[in-house]
mmCIF file of C-alpha atoms in Angstrom:
data_model
loop_
_atom_site.group_PDB
_atom_site.id
_atom_site.type_symbol
_atom_site.label_atom_id
_atom_site.label_comp_id
_atom_site.label_asym_id
_atom_site.label_seq_id
_atom_site.Cartn_x
_atom_site.Cartn_y
_atom_site.Cartn_z
ATOM 1 C CA ALA A 149 21.410 -6.367 16.929
ATOM 2 C CA GLN A 150 18.126 -3.270 16.034
ATOM 3 C CA LYS A 151 15.147 -5.180 16.207
ATOM 4 C CA ILE A 152 11.207 -3.661 15.639
ATOM 5 C CA THR A 153 8.683 -4.858 17.351
ATOM 6 C CA GLN A 154 4.817 -4.323 16.035
ATOM 7 C CA THR A 155 2.683 -5.235 19.045
ATOM 8 C CA GLN A 156 -0.896 -5.144 17.067
ATOM 9 C CA PRO A 157 -1.284 -8.561 14.288
ATOM 10 C CA GLY A 158 -4.696 -6.693 13.043
ATOM 11 C CA MET A 159 -6.595 -3.416 13.855
ATOM 12 C CA PHE A 160 -10.026 -2.369 13.273
ATOM 13 C CA VAL A 161 -11.134 1.214 12.732
ATOM 14 C CA GLN A 162 -14.337 3.092 10.708
ATOM 15 C CA GLU A 163 -13.993 5.368 7.719
ATOM 16 C CA LYS A 164 -12.894 8.696 8.537
ATOM 17 C CA GLU A 165 -12.098 8.273 12.215
ATOM 18 C CA ALA A 166 -7.621 7.816 13.266
ATOM 19 C CA VAL A 167 -6.063 4.583 14.081
ATOM 20 C CA THR A 168 -3.191 4.564 15.085
ATOM 21 C CA LEU A 169 -0.679 1.292 14.401
ATOM 22 C CA ASP A 170 2.179 0.613 17.874
ATOM 23 C CA CYS A 171 6.294 0.781 17.250
ATOM 24 C CA THR A 172 8.886 0.567 19.063
ATOM 25 C CA TYR A 173 12.593 -0.611 18.574
ATOM 26 C CA ASP A 174 15.777 -1.528 20.215
ATOM 27 C CA THR A 175 18.723 -0.490 18.352
ATOM 28 C CA SER A 176 22.821 0.626 19.943
ATOM 29 C CA ASP A 177 22.896 2.602 17.452
ATOM 30 C CA PRO A 178 23.024 6.350 18.347
ATOM 31 C CA SER A 179 22.251 7.382 14.703
ATOM 32 C CA TYR A 180 19.066 6.112 13.141
ATOM 33 C CA GLY A 181 15.615 5.965 10.544
ATOM 34 C CA LEU A 182 13.067 4.645 11.357
ATOM 35 C CA PHE A 183 10.775 4.174 8.442
ATOM 36 C CA TRP A 184 6.652 3.239 7.941
ATOM 37 C CA TYR A 185 5.590 0.747 4.620
ATOM 38 C CA LYS A 186 1.684 0.537 3.190
ATOM 39 C CA GLN A 187 1.219 -3.309 1.921
ATOM 40 C CA PRO A 188 -1.314 -3.563 0.015
ATOM 41 C CA SER A 189 -3.272 -7.239 -1.025
ATOM 42 C CA SER A 190 -1.374 -6.267 -4.211
ATOM 43 C CA GLY A 191 1.796 -6.730 -2.205
ATOM 44 C CA GLU A 192 3.446 -4.129 -3.424
ATOM 45 C CA MET A 193 5.738 -2.032 -1.049
ATOM 46 C CA ILE A 194 5.045 1.549 -0.589
ATOM 47 C CA PHE A 195 6.660 4.044 1.377
ATOM 48 C CA LEU A 196 4.550 5.931 3.966
ATOM 49 C CA ILE A 197 6.541 8.408 6.214
ATOM 50 C CA TYR A 198 10.560 8.612 7.060
ATOM 51 C CA GLN A 199 12.080 10.376 10.675
ATOM 52 C CA GLY A 200 15.322 10.304 11.471
ATOM 53 C CA SER A 201 16.860 10.430 15.087
ATOM 54 C CA TYR A 202 18.229 13.811 15.545
ATOM 55 C CA ASP A 203 15.501 15.242 13.653
ATOM 56 C CA GLN A 204 13.755 17.895 15.809
ATOM 57 C CA GLN A 205 10.189 17.011 14.998
ATOM 58 C CA ASN A 206 7.452 14.684 14.079
ATOM 59 C CA ALA A 207 7.443 13.739 10.596
ATOM 60 C CA THR A 208 4.495 14.375 8.559
ATOM 61 C CA GLU A 209 3.055 13.402 5.380
ATOM 62 C CA GLY A 210 -0.034 13.988 4.605
ATOM 63 C CA ARG A 211 -2.814 11.713 6.043
ATOM 64 C CA TYR A 212 0.243 10.151 7.708
ATOM 65 C CA SER A 213 2.078 11.591 11.187
ATOM 66 C CA LEU A 214 4.780 9.407 12.404
ATOM 67 C CA ASN A 215 4.860 9.909 16.649
ATOM 68 C CA PHE A 216 8.144 9.994 17.307
ATOM 69 C CA GLN A 217 9.248 9.213 21.157
ATOM 70 C CA LYS A 218 12.765 8.608 21.315
ATOM 71 C CA ALA A 219 13.353 7.282 24.818
ATOM 72 C CA ARG A 220 10.891 5.797 24.995
ATOM 73 C CA LYS A 221 11.994 3.794 21.843
ATOM 74 C CA SER A 222 8.568 4.325 19.944
ATOM 75 C CA ALA A 223 7.175 5.808 16.931
ATOM 76 C CA ASN A 224 3.898 5.367 16.002
ATOM 77 C CA LEU A 225 2.477 5.857 12.801
ATOM 78 C CA VAL A 226 -1.056 7.864 12.973
ATOM 79 C CA ILE A 227 -3.257 7.577 9.895
ATOM 80 C CA SER A 228 -6.056 10.741 9.720
ATOM 81 C CA ALA A 229 -9.546 10.419 8.038
ATOM 82 C CA SER A 230 -9.777 6.714 7.367
ATOM 83 C CA GLN A 231 -10.619 5.786 3.736
ATOM 84 C CA LEU A 232 -11.551 2.304 2.907
ATOM 85 C CA GLY A 233 -8.285 2.196 0.732
ATOM 86 C CA ASP A 234 -6.309 2.507 3.537
ATOM 87 C CA SER A 235 -7.178 -1.071 3.511
ATOM 88 C CA ALA A 236 -3.069 -3.401 4.444
ATOM 89 C CA MET A 237 0.058 -4.054 5.827
ATOM 90 C CA TYR A 238 1.402 -1.551 7.398
ATOM 91 C CA PHE A 239 5.156 -2.409 8.178
ATOM 92 C CA CYS A 240 7.290 -0.064 10.582
ATOM 93 C CA ALA A 241 11.381 -0.503 9.879
ATOM 94 C CA MET A 242 14.750 0.742 10.964
ATOM 95 C CA ARG A 243 18.019 1.322 9.464
ATOM 96 C CA ALA A 244 21.009 2.324 11.912
ATOM 97 C CA ASN A 245 22.273 5.337 9.611
ATOM 98 C CA ALA A 246 26.269 5.034 11.395
ATOM 99 C CA GLY A 247 28.823 7.535 9.503
ATOM 100 C CA GLY A 248 25.570 9.312 8.373
ATOM 101 C CA THR A 249 25.156 7.090 5.315
ATOM 102 C CA SER A 250 21.708 6.406 4.155
ATOM 103 C CA TYR A 251 21.597 3.424 2.778
ATOM 104 C CA GLY A 252 22.479 -0.592 4.530
ATOM 105 C CA LYS A 253 19.718 -2.986 5.239
ATOM 106 C CA LEU A 254 16.494 -2.297 6.897
ATOM 107 C CA THR A 255 15.026 -4.498 9.756
ATOM 108 C CA PHE A 256 11.388 -4.895 9.662
ATOM 109 C CA GLY A 257 8.938 -5.821 12.729
ATOM 110 C CA GLN A 258 5.789 -8.097 11.441
ATOM 111 C CA GLY A 259 3.752 -6.328 10.239
ATOM 112 C CA THR A 260 -0.124 -4.691 11.831
ATOM 113 C CA ILE A 261 -3.061 -5.551 9.138
ATOM 114 C CA LEU A 262 -5.394 -3.067 9.436
ATOM 115 C CA THR A 263 -8.240 -3.744 8.350
ATOM 116 C CA VAL A 264 -10.965 -0.053 7.230
ATOM 117 C CA HIS A 265 -15.042 -0.571 8.024
ATOM 118 C CA PRO A 266 -17.111 1.505 6.220
ATOM 119 C CA GLY B 211 11.775 1.825 -15.927
ATOM 120 C CA ALA B 212 9.622 4.317 -13.716
ATOM 121 C CA GLY B 213 10.127 1.653 -11.306
ATOM 122 C CA VAL B 214 11.513 -1.494 -10.043
ATOM 123 C CA SER B 215 11.123 -4.702 -12.069
ATOM 124 C CA GLN B 216 11.314 -8.247 -11.052
ATOM 125 C CA SER B 217 10.672 -10.978 -13.184
ATOM 126 C CA PRO B 218 9.108 -13.599 -13.387
ATOM 127 C CA SER B 219 6.168 -12.423 -11.099
ATOM 128 C CA ASN B 220 5.711 -16.591 -10.460
ATOM 129 C CA LYS B 221 7.783 -19.159 -9.677
ATOM 130 C CA VAL B 222 6.852 -23.232 -9.945
ATOM 131 C CA THR B 223 9.935 -25.278 -9.347
ATOM 132 C CA GLU B 224 10.317 -28.779 -7.819
ATOM 133 C CA LYS B 225 12.165 -29.420 -5.263
ATOM 134 C CA GLY B 226 16.114 -29.809 -5.710
ATOM 135 C CA LYS B 227 15.664 -27.141 -8.545
ATOM 136 C CA ASP B 228 17.974 -24.213 -9.123
ATOM 137 C CA VAL B 229 16.216 -21.052 -9.979
ATOM 138 C CA GLU B 230 17.165 -17.405 -11.184
ATOM 139 C CA LEU B 231 14.796 -14.315 -9.889
ATOM 140 C CA ARG B 232 16.379 -10.823 -11.421
ATOM 141 C CA CYS B 233 15.152 -7.072 -10.480
ATOM 142 C CA ASP B 234 15.852 -4.305 -12.773
ATOM 143 C CA PRO B 235 15.776 -1.396 -10.689
ATOM 144 C CA ILE B 236 14.885 2.064 -11.414
ATOM 145 C CA SER B 237 17.748 3.872 -14.049
ATOM 146 C CA GLY B 238 20.319 5.840 -11.353
ATOM 147 C CA HIS B 239 19.878 3.802 -8.317
ATOM 148 C CA THR B 240 23.022 2.628 -7.354
ATOM 149 C CA ALA B 241 21.662 0.737 -3.688
ATOM 150 C CA LEU B 242 19.860 -2.963 -4.628
ATOM 151 C CA TYR B 243 18.494 -4.669 -2.109
ATOM 152 C CA TRP B 244 16.752 -8.135 -2.153
ATOM 153 C CA TYR B 245 14.586 -9.468 1.015
ATOM 154 C CA ARG B 246 12.047 -12.472 1.321
ATOM 155 C CA GLN B 247 8.366 -12.304 2.548
ATOM 156 C CA SER B 248 6.868 -15.809 3.999
ATOM 157 C CA LEU B 249 3.075 -16.296 4.022
ATOM 158 C CA GLY B 250 2.364 -13.353 6.362
ATOM 159 C CA GLN B 251 5.541 -12.362 7.960
ATOM 160 C CA GLY B 252 7.147 -9.729 7.815
ATOM 161 C CA LEU B 253 10.610 -9.394 5.293
ATOM 162 C CA GLU B 254 14.037 -10.854 6.042
ATOM 163 C CA PHE B 255 17.527 -9.285 5.106
ATOM 164 C CA LEU B 256 19.326 -11.552 2.256
ATOM 165 C CA ILE B 257 21.428 -8.855 0.458
ATOM 166 C CA TYR B 258 22.588 -5.637 0.031
ATOM 167 C CA PHE B 259 24.689 -4.376 -2.987
ATOM 168 C CA GLN B 260 26.043 -1.017 -3.822
ATOM 169 C CA GLY B 261 26.821 -0.110 -7.114
ATOM 170 C CA ASN B 262 28.703 -3.693 -8.563
ATOM 171 C CA SER B 263 29.625 -4.960 -4.747
ATOM 172 C CA ALA B 264 27.610 -5.897 -1.327
ATOM 173 C CA PRO B 265 29.019 -4.941 1.003
ATOM 174 C CA ASP B 266 26.173 -6.526 3.639
ATOM 175 C CA LYS B 267 25.389 -10.355 2.630
ATOM 176 C CA SER B 268 24.981 -11.261 5.975
ATOM 177 C CA GLY B 269 21.154 -12.315 5.844
ATOM 178 C CA LEU B 270 21.697 -15.565 2.963
ATOM 179 C CA PRO B 271 20.277 -18.369 4.907
ATOM 180 C CA SER B 272 22.911 -21.020 3.168
ATOM 181 C CA ASP B 273 25.362 -21.077 1.158
ATOM 182 C CA ARG B 274 23.196 -22.604 -1.710
ATOM 183 C CA PHE B 275 21.741 -18.231 -2.165
ATOM 184 C CA SER B 276 23.563 -16.479 -4.112
ATOM 185 C CA ALA B 277 23.805 -12.657 -5.695
ATOM 186 C CA GLU B 278 24.891 -11.030 -8.231
ATOM 187 C CA ARG B 279 24.646 -6.920 -10.023
ATOM 188 C CA THR B 280 26.755 -5.991 -13.497
ATOM 189 C CA GLY B 281 26.753 -3.247 -15.109
ATOM 190 C CA GLY B 282 25.970 -1.501 -11.278
ATOM 191 C CA SER B 283 21.716 -2.348 -12.758
ATOM 192 C CA VAL B 284 20.286 -5.202 -13.123
ATOM 193 C CA SER B 285 20.645 -8.117 -10.732
ATOM 194 C CA THR B 286 19.391 -11.905 -10.457
ATOM 195 C CA LEU B 287 19.520 -14.312 -7.073
ATOM 196 C CA THR B 288 20.376 -17.754 -7.104
ATOM 197 C CA ILE B 289 19.090 -20.004 -5.337
ATOM 198 C CA GLN B 290 20.418 -23.806 -5.770
ATOM 199 C CA ARG B 291 19.082 -27.014 -4.924
ATOM 200 C CA THR B 292 15.442 -25.569 -3.731
ATOM 201 C CA GLN B 293 13.857 -26.818 -0.345
ATOM 202 C CA GLN B 294 9.931 -26.599 0.210
ATOM 203 C CA GLU B 295 11.686 -24.088 2.776
ATOM 204 C CA ASP B 296 13.167 -21.274 0.121
ATOM 205 C CA SER B 297 9.136 -20.950 -0.551
ATOM 206 C CA ALA B 298 8.276 -17.388 0.243
ATOM 207 C CA VAL B 299 7.638 -13.650 -1.917
ATOM 208 C CA TYR B 300 11.023 -12.529 -3.313
ATOM 209 C CA LEU B 301 11.580 -8.602 -2.430
ATOM 210 C CA CYS B 302 13.633 -6.357 -5.689
ATOM 211 C CA ALA B 303 13.750 -2.948 -3.658
ATOM 212 C CA SER B 304 16.466 -0.218 -5.004
ATOM 213 C CA SER B 305 17.313 3.352 -4.210
ATOM 214 C CA LEU B 306 19.301 6.296 -4.683
ATOM 215 C CA ARG B 307 21.910 8.043 -1.637
ATOM 216 C CA GLY B 308 19.666 10.429 0.235
ATOM 217 C CA GLU B 309 16.965 9.301 -0.390
ATOM 218 C CA LYS B 310 14.834 8.245 2.610
ATOM 219 C CA GLY B 311 13.018 5.576 0.760
ATOM 220 C CA TYR B 312 13.366 2.887 -0.623
ATOM 221 C CA THR B 313 11.403 1.294 -3.964
ATOM 222 C CA PHE B 314 10.879 -1.707 -4.229
ATOM 223 C CA GLY B 315 9.109 -3.918 -6.957
ATOM 224 C CA SER B 316 5.791 -6.811 -6.748
ATOM 225 C CA GLY B 317 9.002 -9.241 -5.936
ATOM 226 C CA THR B 318 8.344 -12.829 -7.071
ATOM 227 C CA ARG B 319 6.419 -15.288 -5.581
ATOM 228 C CA LEU B 320 8.273 -18.841 -5.719
ATOM 229 C CA THR B 321 6.825 -22.349 -5.368
ATOM 230 C CA VAL B 322 8.803 -24.836 -4.796
ATOM 231 C CA VAL B 323 7.152 -27.814 -5.164
#
């Protein structure tokens, strides 16, 4: 079974500052993928970044980076230079990559609401 | 289409009625997923389709819930004899093999009164 834990119900950050959203996970699968999604008030889920469990380097996508610490089973999202449009709910998720498959259900955490202040 | 399309966007139904929710995935996407999101909560997995078959339906909460996919494209989630606890946003997502991120639709907000 897989479990994702996001311990921060809400976070506040000043515009242009960096913020870290925490995510820890638990799985017995040797191969897995970790995802972060953004959900604005409109409700749509927007894919931000992906980290494979065997990737040697931390993933980066523009202002988003994933601080992957495999031994600690953590996959924190770092948003640099926060913008007002970053205010949203953020979800961490994982998927088992059994047999090298890239399909299968995502297991989501409860989410963190990020508010960016001007 | 350009994205995952879900209809209706909103549905209000009376307790005990049946409802059908529709998902049109991105053309060519072979995998399709249904999730449920209750107010202020995370996403709860319901069912996953690969083509027209459902290798993982472990998240369907009861036998009142069923889903099908035809032609490897459109999927319908059916909830029979709706209950108030079925009120939630139902999200659909699709993906291509090897694609890292799944593309979600805007969801159907279901309210059972």
